[in-house]
């Protein structure tokens, strides 16, 4: 189990290094993708290794000044990596504009390396429109054509179906891990869960799936771990993975993460692609259906509210508090946050918001706030009957944690 988790951690920490080794070994192309809305199955079916471009750990140096300083850490890190030449291993990048900041970052990539093929597509943002499905299918058909032209291959329906099936299997196995955590039968830390999901964004999916199967078999054969702490739910952080030391701090202060809607978490693996319909139509259904499962603030859908989803999922997972991780300057998240705050207020759910940064985070201050959050949550639990644990009135002292 340790060896599998370490290989996941290594691939996630150095995704471009992993891609370079894979490319040398297999002699096939690597396609980078901006996060969130591209079906990587299309690049996989073309014989490439698709990887989600990740925020790097190193400080932003060359890229400082390349984009506005009020861009989120993900964008500034991607611009920095471009200027440091880190994307040379990629044979192309799939790029969309789910957030206006990405447009500036894409320009930096283009300016720095004019030879880098950029496949630009705009997935539909208004998902509840009558034309959303047909338009999405058309966007993905065009994306397929562009990948075919870039790589000089034809993506057959059979190849696409096989990729969809493999990616579904991978997602299902990770969802099984999530279910085991809620049941208290998997003692994986939040750090380890991020290793699992992040590596699934970048590793050869067949290799990753085989390792996942072995990991699950070991976990299911092991005795359940002892109860670990106050169950909490993590929400937020869209394109970039939360810093591992922050996840550690949550657990070191007496909490256990039982659910999340992080992109480097449940959001990424929430939804399968239907396997019983024409592949491009299936991908379009996946794209629209994901938002019903885990609503995204970069999409507009009158039928799916992020705050409603959160309340439901906090109750489903048995979490006793919500920790919202907001990447500094993430506009889509900031627009939506007041709704989440109001919903927690209305439902009596204790919530703590932490704003994160790329280069420096006040970890000691975060730990103090986390410790106080746990203390407040424990007092509330002790003071209320079990059936009302998430429906209690807030005291004045608790207001600061909302
Ligand atoms: S959605 Fe948020 S995290 Fe993603 S690129 Fe935009 S600002 Fe950054």
Coordinates of C-alpha atoms and ligand atoms in Angstrom, one line a residue:
X1 CA 0.0 0.0 0.0
X2 CA 2.8 2.4 0.9
X3 CA 4.6 1.8 -2.4
X4 CA 1.5 2.4 -4.4
X5 CA 0.7 5.7 -2.6
X6 CA 4.3 6.8 -3.0
X7 CA 4.2 6.2 -6.7
X8 CA 1.0 8.2 -6.9
X9 CA 2.6 11.0 -4.8
X10 CA 5.7 11.0 -7.1
X11 CA 3.7 11.2 -10.3
X12 CA 1.5 14.0 -8.9
X13 CA 4.4 16.0 -7.6
X14 CA 6.3 15.9 -10.9
X15 CA 3.7 15.3 -13.6
X16 CA 5.8 16.8 -16.4
X17 CA 8.7 14.5 -15.3
X18 CA 6.4 11.5 -15.4
X19 CA 5.2 12.6 -18.8
X20 CA 8.7 12.9 -20.1
X21 CA 9.6 9.4 -18.9
X22 CA 6.3 8.0 -20.4
X23 CA 7.0 9.6 -23.7
X24 CA 10.6 8.3 -23.9
X25 CA 9.3 4.8 -23.0
X26 CA 6.3 4.7 -25.3
X27 CA 7.3 7.0 -28.1
X28 CA 3.9 8.6 -28.1
X29 CA 2.7 12.2 -27.7
X30 CA 1.7 13.9 -24.5
X31 CA -1.2 16.4 -24.5
X32 CA -1.6 18.9 -21.7
X33 CA -5.0 20.2 -20.8
X34 CA -6.1 23.1 -18.8
X35 CA -8.2 22.0 -15.8
X36 CA -11.8 21.3 -15.4
X37 CA -13.9 20.9 -18.5
X38 CA -12.1 18.8 -21.2
X39 CA -12.8 15.1 -21.8
X40 CA -9.3 13.7 -21.7
X41 CA -10.7 10.5 -23.2
X42 CA -10.4 12.2 -26.6
X43 CA -6.6 12.6 -26.4
X44 CA -6.3 9.2 -24.9
X45 CA -8.2 7.6 -27.7
X46 CA -5.7 9.3 -30.1
X47 CA -2.9 7.3 -28.5
X48 CA -1.6 10.2 -26.4
X49 CA -1.0 10.6 -22.7
X50 CA -3.4 13.3 -21.6
X51 CA -2.3 15.2 -18.5
X52 CA -4.0 18.0 -16.6
X53 CA -1.5 20.9 -16.2
X54 CA -0.7 21.4 -12.5
X55 CA 0.3 24.3 -10.4
X56 CA 4.1 23.8 -9.6
X57 CA 5.5 23.9 -6.1
X58 CA 8.4 26.2 -6.8
X59 CA 8.2 30.0 -6.1
X60 CA 7.1 32.2 -9.0
X61 CA 10.2 33.9 -10.4
X62 CA 10.5 34.1 -14.2
X63 CA 6.7 34.5 -14.5
X64 CA 6.5 37.3 -12.0
X65 CA 5.1 40.2 -14.0
X66 CA 4.1 38.0 -17.0
X67 CA 0.5 38.1 -15.8
X68 CA -1.2 40.4 -13.3
X69 CA -0.2 39.9 -9.7
X70 CA -4.0 39.6 -8.9
X71 CA -4.3 36.4 -10.9
X72 CA -4.8 33.2 -8.9
X73 CA -1.8 31.1 -8.0
X74 CA -2.6 28.5 -10.6
X75 CA -2.4 31.0 -13.4
X76 CA 0.7 32.7 -12.1
X77 CA 2.4 29.3 -11.7
X78 CA 1.4 28.2 -15.2
X79 CA 2.8 31.4 -16.7
X80 CA 6.0 30.9 -14.6
X81 CA 6.4 27.3 -15.8
X82 CA 5.9 28.4 -19.4
X83 CA 8.7 30.9 -19.1
X84 CA 10.9 28.4 -17.5
X85 CA 10.4 26.1 -20.5
X86 CA 8.8 23.3 -18.5
X87 CA 6.1 22.6 -21.1
X88 CA 8.5 21.5 -23.8
X89 CA 7.6 17.9 -23.2
X90 CA 4.0 18.6 -24.4
X91 CA 3.0 18.1 -28.0
X92 CA 0.0 20.4 -27.6
X93 CA -2.2 22.0 -25.0
X94 CA -6.0 21.9 -24.8
X95 CA -7.1 25.2 -23.6
X96 CA -10.5 26.7 -22.7
X97 CA -11.7 29.9 -21.2
X98 CA -13.7 28.8 -18.2
X99 CA -12.2 31.8 -16.3
X100 CA -11.1 35.1 -17.8
X101 CA -7.7 34.8 -16.1
X102 CA -6.8 31.8 -18.2
X103 CA -6.9 33.9 -21.4
X104 CA -4.0 36.0 -20.2
X105 CA -2.0 32.9 -19.2
X106 CA -2.7 31.3 -22.6
X107 CA -1.3 34.4 -24.2
X108 CA 1.9 34.1 -22.2
X109 CA 2.3 30.5 -23.4
X110 CA 1.7 31.5 -27.0
X111 CA 4.1 34.4 -26.8
X112 CA 6.8 32.4 -25.1
X113 CA 6.6 29.4 -27.4
X114 CA 4.8 30.2 -30.7
X115 CA 5.4 26.7 -32.0
X116 CA 3.4 25.1 -29.1
X117 CA 0.1 23.9 -30.7
X118 CA -2.8 25.4 -28.7
X119 CA -6.2 23.8 -29.2
X120 CA -8.7 26.4 -28.1
X121 CA -12.3 25.4 -27.4
X122 CA -15.0 27.0 -25.5
X123 CA -17.3 24.5 -23.8
X124 CA -20.8 25.8 -23.3
X125 CA -21.2 27.7 -20.0
X126 CA -25.0 28.0 -19.8
X127 CA -25.8 24.4 -19.1
X128 CA -29.6 24.7 -18.7
X129 CA -30.2 26.1 -22.1
X130 CA -32.2 24.0 -24.6
X131 CA -29.2 24.1 -27.1
X132 CA -26.5 23.2 -24.5
X133 CA -26.3 19.5 -25.3
X134 CA -26.2 19.9 -29.1
X135 CA -23.7 22.8 -28.8
X136 CA -21.5 20.8 -26.4
X137 CA -21.5 17.8 -28.7
X138 CA -20.4 20.1 -31.6
X139 CA -17.6 21.6 -29.5
X140 CA -16.3 18.1 -28.6
X141 CA -16.6 17.0 -32.2
X142 CA -14.4 20.0 -33.2
X143 CA -12.0 19.2 -30.4
X144 CA -11.8 15.6 -31.7
X145 CA -11.0 16.9 -35.2
X146 CA -8.3 19.2 -33.9
X147 CA -6.6 16.4 -32.0
X148 CA -6.8 14.2 -35.0
X149 CA -5.2 16.9 -37.2
X150 CA -2.5 17.7 -34.6
X151 CA -1.5 14.0 -34.1
X152 CA -2.1 12.8 -37.6
X153 CA -4.5 10.0 -36.5
X154 CA -8.1 9.1 -36.8
X155 CA -10.0 8.6 -33.5
X156 CA -12.3 5.7 -34.1
X157 CA -15.5 5.2 -32.1
X158 CA -14.2 1.9 -30.9
X159 CA -11.0 3.6 -29.5
X160 CA -13.0 6.3 -27.9
X161 CA -15.4 3.8 -26.3
X162 CA -12.4 1.9 -24.9
X163 CA -10.9 5.1 -23.5
X164 CA -14.3 6.1 -22.0
X165 CA -14.6 2.6 -20.4
X166 CA -11.1 2.8 -18.9
X167 CA -11.6 6.3 -17.5
X168 CA -14.9 5.3 -16.0
X169 CA -13.3 2.3 -14.3
X170 CA -10.7 4.6 -12.9
X171 CA -13.3 7.1 -11.6
X172 CA -15.4 4.3 -10.1
X173 CA -12.4 2.9 -8.2
X174 CA -11.7 6.3 -6.7
X175 CA -15.3 6.8 -5.8
X176 CA -15.1 3.4 -4.1
X177 CA -12.3 4.7 -2.0
X178 CA -14.4 7.7 -1.1
X179 CA -17.3 5.4 0.0
X180 CA -14.9 3.4 2.2
X181 CA -13.7 6.6 3.9
X182 CA -17.2 7.6 4.7
X183 CA -17.9 4.2 6.1
X184 CA -14.7 4.5 8.2
X185 CA -13.1 1.5 6.4
X186 CA -10.3 3.3 4.7
X187 CA -7.7 5.1 6.8
X188 CA -6.3 7.3 4.0
X189 CA -5.4 10.8 5.0
X190 CA -6.5 13.9 3.0
X191 CA -2.9 14.1 1.7
X192 CA -3.1 10.5 0.5
X193 CA -6.5 11.1 -1.2
X194 CA -5.0 14.0 -3.0
X195 CA -2.2 11.8 -4.2
X196 CA -4.7 9.3 -5.6
X197 CA -6.8 11.9 -7.5
X198 CA -4.0 14.1 -8.7
X199 CA -2.0 11.2 -10.0
X200 CA -5.2 10.0 -11.9
X201 CA -5.0 13.3 -13.8
X202 CA -1.5 12.7 -15.1
X203 CA -0.6 9.0 -15.1
X204 CA -1.1 6.5 -17.8
X205 CA -4.7 5.5 -17.0
X206 CA -4.2 1.8 -17.4
X207 CA -1.2 1.8 -15.1
X208 CA -3.1 4.0 -12.6
X209 CA -6.1 1.8 -12.7
X210 CA -4.1 -1.4 -12.1
X211 CA -2.4 0.3 -9.1
X212 CA -5.8 1.5 -7.8
X213 CA -7.2 -2.0 -7.9
X214 CA -4.3 -3.3 -5.9
X215 CA -4.7 -0.5 -3.4
X216 CA -8.4 -1.1 -2.9
X217 CA -7.9 -4.8 -2.5
X218 CA -5.4 -4.1 0.3
X219 CA -7.6 -1.6 2.0
X220 CA -10.7 -3.8 1.8
X221 CA -8.7 -6.7 3.3
X222 CA -7.4 -4.6 6.2
X223 CA -9.1 -4.1 9.6
X224 CA -10.9 -0.7 9.7
X225 CA -8.8 2.1 11.2
X226 CA -9.6 3.5 14.7
X227 CA -11.9 6.6 14.6
X228 CA -9.7 9.6 14.0
X229 CA -11.4 12.9 14.8
X230 CA -14.1 15.4 14.1
X231 CA -15.5 14.6 10.6
X232 CA -15.4 17.7 8.4
X233 CA -16.0 18.5 4.7
X234 CA -13.5 20.4 2.5
X235 CA -14.9 22.6 -0.3
X236 CA -13.5 24.9 -2.9
X237 CA -10.1 25.0 -4.6
X238 CA -11.0 24.7 -8.2
X239 CA -8.1 24.4 -10.7
X240 CA -5.3 23.9 -8.2
X241 CA -4.6 21.3 -5.5
X242 CA -4.7 22.6 -1.9
X243 CA -1.2 22.6 -0.4
X244 CA -0.5 19.3 1.4
X245 CA 0.7 21.1 4.6
X246 CA -2.7 22.7 4.8
X247 CA -4.4 19.3 4.5
X248 CA -2.0 18.0 7.2
X249 CA -2.9 20.9 9.5
X250 CA -6.6 20.0 9.2
X251 CA -5.9 16.5 10.5
X252 CA -3.3 17.5 13.0
X253 CA -5.8 19.8 14.7
X254 CA -8.1 16.9 15.4
X255 CA -10.3 16.5 12.3
X256 CA -10.8 13.9 9.7
X257 CA -11.9 14.7 6.2
X258 CA -14.9 12.6 5.2
X259 CA -16.0 14.4 2.0
X260 CA -15.0 17.1 -0.4
X261 CA -15.9 18.8 -3.6
X262 CA -12.3 19.8 -4.5
X263 CA -11.3 19.6 -8.1
X264 CA -8.3 17.5 -6.9
X265 CA -10.9 15.4 -5.1
X266 CA -14.4 14.3 -5.6
X267 CA -15.3 16.9 -8.2
X268 CA -12.8 15.3 -10.7
X269 CA -14.2 11.8 -10.4
X270 CA -17.9 12.5 -9.6
X271 CA -19.4 11.5 -13.0
X272 CA -19.0 8.7 -15.5
X273 CA -19.4 9.0 -19.2
X274 CA -22.4 6.9 -20.4
X275 CA -21.2 3.8 -22.2
X276 CA -24.4 3.0 -24.1
X277 CA -24.6 5.8 -26.5
X278 CA -22.7 7.4 -29.4
X279 CA -19.3 8.5 -27.8
X280 CA -19.4 12.2 -28.6
X281 CA -23.0 12.4 -27.4
X282 CA -22.0 10.5 -24.3
X283 CA -19.2 13.0 -23.6
X284 CA -21.6 15.9 -24.0
X285 CA -24.0 14.2 -21.5
X286 CA -21.0 13.7 -19.1
X287 CA -20.1 17.4 -19.3
X288 CA -23.6 18.6 -18.5
X289 CA -24.4 15.8 -16.0
X290 CA -21.3 16.6 -14.0
X291 CA -22.7 20.0 -13.1
X292 CA -25.8 18.4 -11.8
X293 CA -23.7 16.1 -9.6
X294 CA -21.2 18.6 -8.3
X295 CA -22.1 22.2 -9.4
X296 CA -19.2 24.3 -10.6
X297 CA -19.1 28.1 -10.1
X298 CA -17.6 28.5 -13.6
X299 CA -20.8 27.2 -15.2
X300 CA -24.3 28.6 -15.2
X301 CA -27.1 26.3 -14.4
X302 CA -30.4 27.4 -12.9
X303 CA -31.2 23.9 -11.9
X304 CA -28.0 23.2 -9.9
X305 CA -26.8 25.3 -7.0
X306 CA -23.5 24.7 -5.4
X307 CA -24.8 25.7 -2.0
X308 CA -27.7 23.3 -2.1
X309 CA -25.3 20.5 -3.2
X310 CA -23.0 21.3 -0.3
X311 CA -25.7 21.1 2.3
X312 CA -26.9 17.8 0.9
X313 CA -23.4 16.4 0.7
X314 CA -22.3 17.5 4.1
X315 CA -25.3 15.6 5.5
X316 CA -24.7 12.6 3.3
X317 CA -21.1 12.3 4.5
X318 CA -21.9 13.0 8.2
X319 CA -19.5 15.9 8.4
X320 CA -19.9 18.2 11.4
X321 CA -18.4 21.2 9.9
X322 CA -17.3 22.8 6.6
X323 CA -13.9 24.2 5.7
X324 CA -14.0 26.3 2.5
X325 CA -10.6 26.7 0.8
X326 CA -10.6 29.8 -1.4
X327 CA -7.7 30.3 -3.7
X328 CA -6.8 33.9 -3.5
X329 CA -8.2 35.9 -6.5
X330 CA -10.3 33.0 -7.7
X331 CA -13.2 35.1 -9.1
X332 CA -15.7 32.3 -9.8
X333 CA -15.3 31.0 -6.3
X334 CA -15.5 34.5 -4.7
X335 CA -18.7 35.3 -6.6
X336 CA -20.4 32.2 -5.2
X337 CA -19.0 32.2 -1.7
X338 CA -21.7 34.5 -0.2
X339 CA -24.4 32.0 -1.3
X340 CA -22.5 29.2 0.5
X341 CA -22.1 31.4 3.6
X342 CA -25.8 32.2 3.6
X343 CA -26.7 28.5 3.2
X344 CA -24.5 27.5 6.1
X345 CA -26.0 30.3 8.2
X346 CA -29.5 29.2 7.3
X347 CA -28.8 25.5 8.0
X348 CA -26.7 26.0 11.1
X349 CA -23.6 24.4 9.7
X350 CA -20.3 25.6 11.2
X351 CA -18.0 26.9 8.5
X352 CA -14.5 28.1 8.3
X353 CA -13.1 29.9 5.3
X354 CA -9.4 29.9 4.6
X355 CA -7.9 31.9 1.8
X356 CA -4.9 30.3 0.3
X357 CA -1.9 31.5 -1.8
X358 CA 0.7 30.1 -4.0
X359 CA 3.9 31.4 -2.5
X360 CA 3.3 32.0 1.2
X361 CA 0.6 30.9 3.5
X362 CA 0.2 31.9 7.2
X363 CA 0.3 28.3 8.4
X364 CA 0.6 29.1 12.1
X365 CA -2.4 31.5 11.9
X366 CA -4.3 28.8 10.0
X367 CA -3.5 26.2 12.6
X368 CA -4.8 28.6 15.4
X369 CA -8.1 29.1 13.4
X370 CA -8.4 25.4 12.8
X371 CA -7.9 24.6 16.5
X372 CA -10.5 27.1 17.5
X373 CA -12.9 25.7 14.8
X374 CA -12.5 22.2 16.3
X375 CA -13.1 23.5 19.8
X376 CA -16.3 25.4 18.7
X377 CA -17.6 22.4 16.8
X378 CA -16.9 20.0 19.8
X379 CA -18.7 22.3 22.2
X380 CA -21.7 22.5 19.8
X381 CA -21.8 18.8 19.5
X382 CA -21.6 18.3 23.2
X383 CA -24.4 20.8 23.8
X384 CA -26.9 19.5 21.2
X385 CA -28.8 16.1 20.9
X386 CA -27.3 13.9 18.1
X387 CA -30.2 14.4 15.7
X388 CA -29.7 18.2 15.7
X389 CA -25.9 18.3 15.3
X390 CA -26.0 20.3 12.1
X391 CA -29.0 22.4 12.9
X392 CA -28.0 24.5 15.9
X393 CA -28.0 28.2 16.4
X394 CA -24.7 30.0 16.2
X395 CA -23.3 31.9 19.1
X396 CA -21.7 35.3 18.6
X397 CA -18.3 33.7 19.2
X398 CA -18.9 31.4 16.3
X399 CA -19.7 34.2 13.8
X400 CA -16.1 34.7 12.9
X401 CA -15.8 31.2 11.6
X402 CA -18.5 31.8 9.0
Ligands
LIG1 S1 -11.3 29.3 -11.9 FE1 -10.2 30.1 -10.1 S2 -8.5 28.7 -9.8 FE2 -9.3 28.3 -11.9 S3 -8.0 29.6 -13.2 FE3 -9.8 30.8 -12.7 S4 -9.2 32.0 -10.9 FE4 -7.8 30.3 -11.1

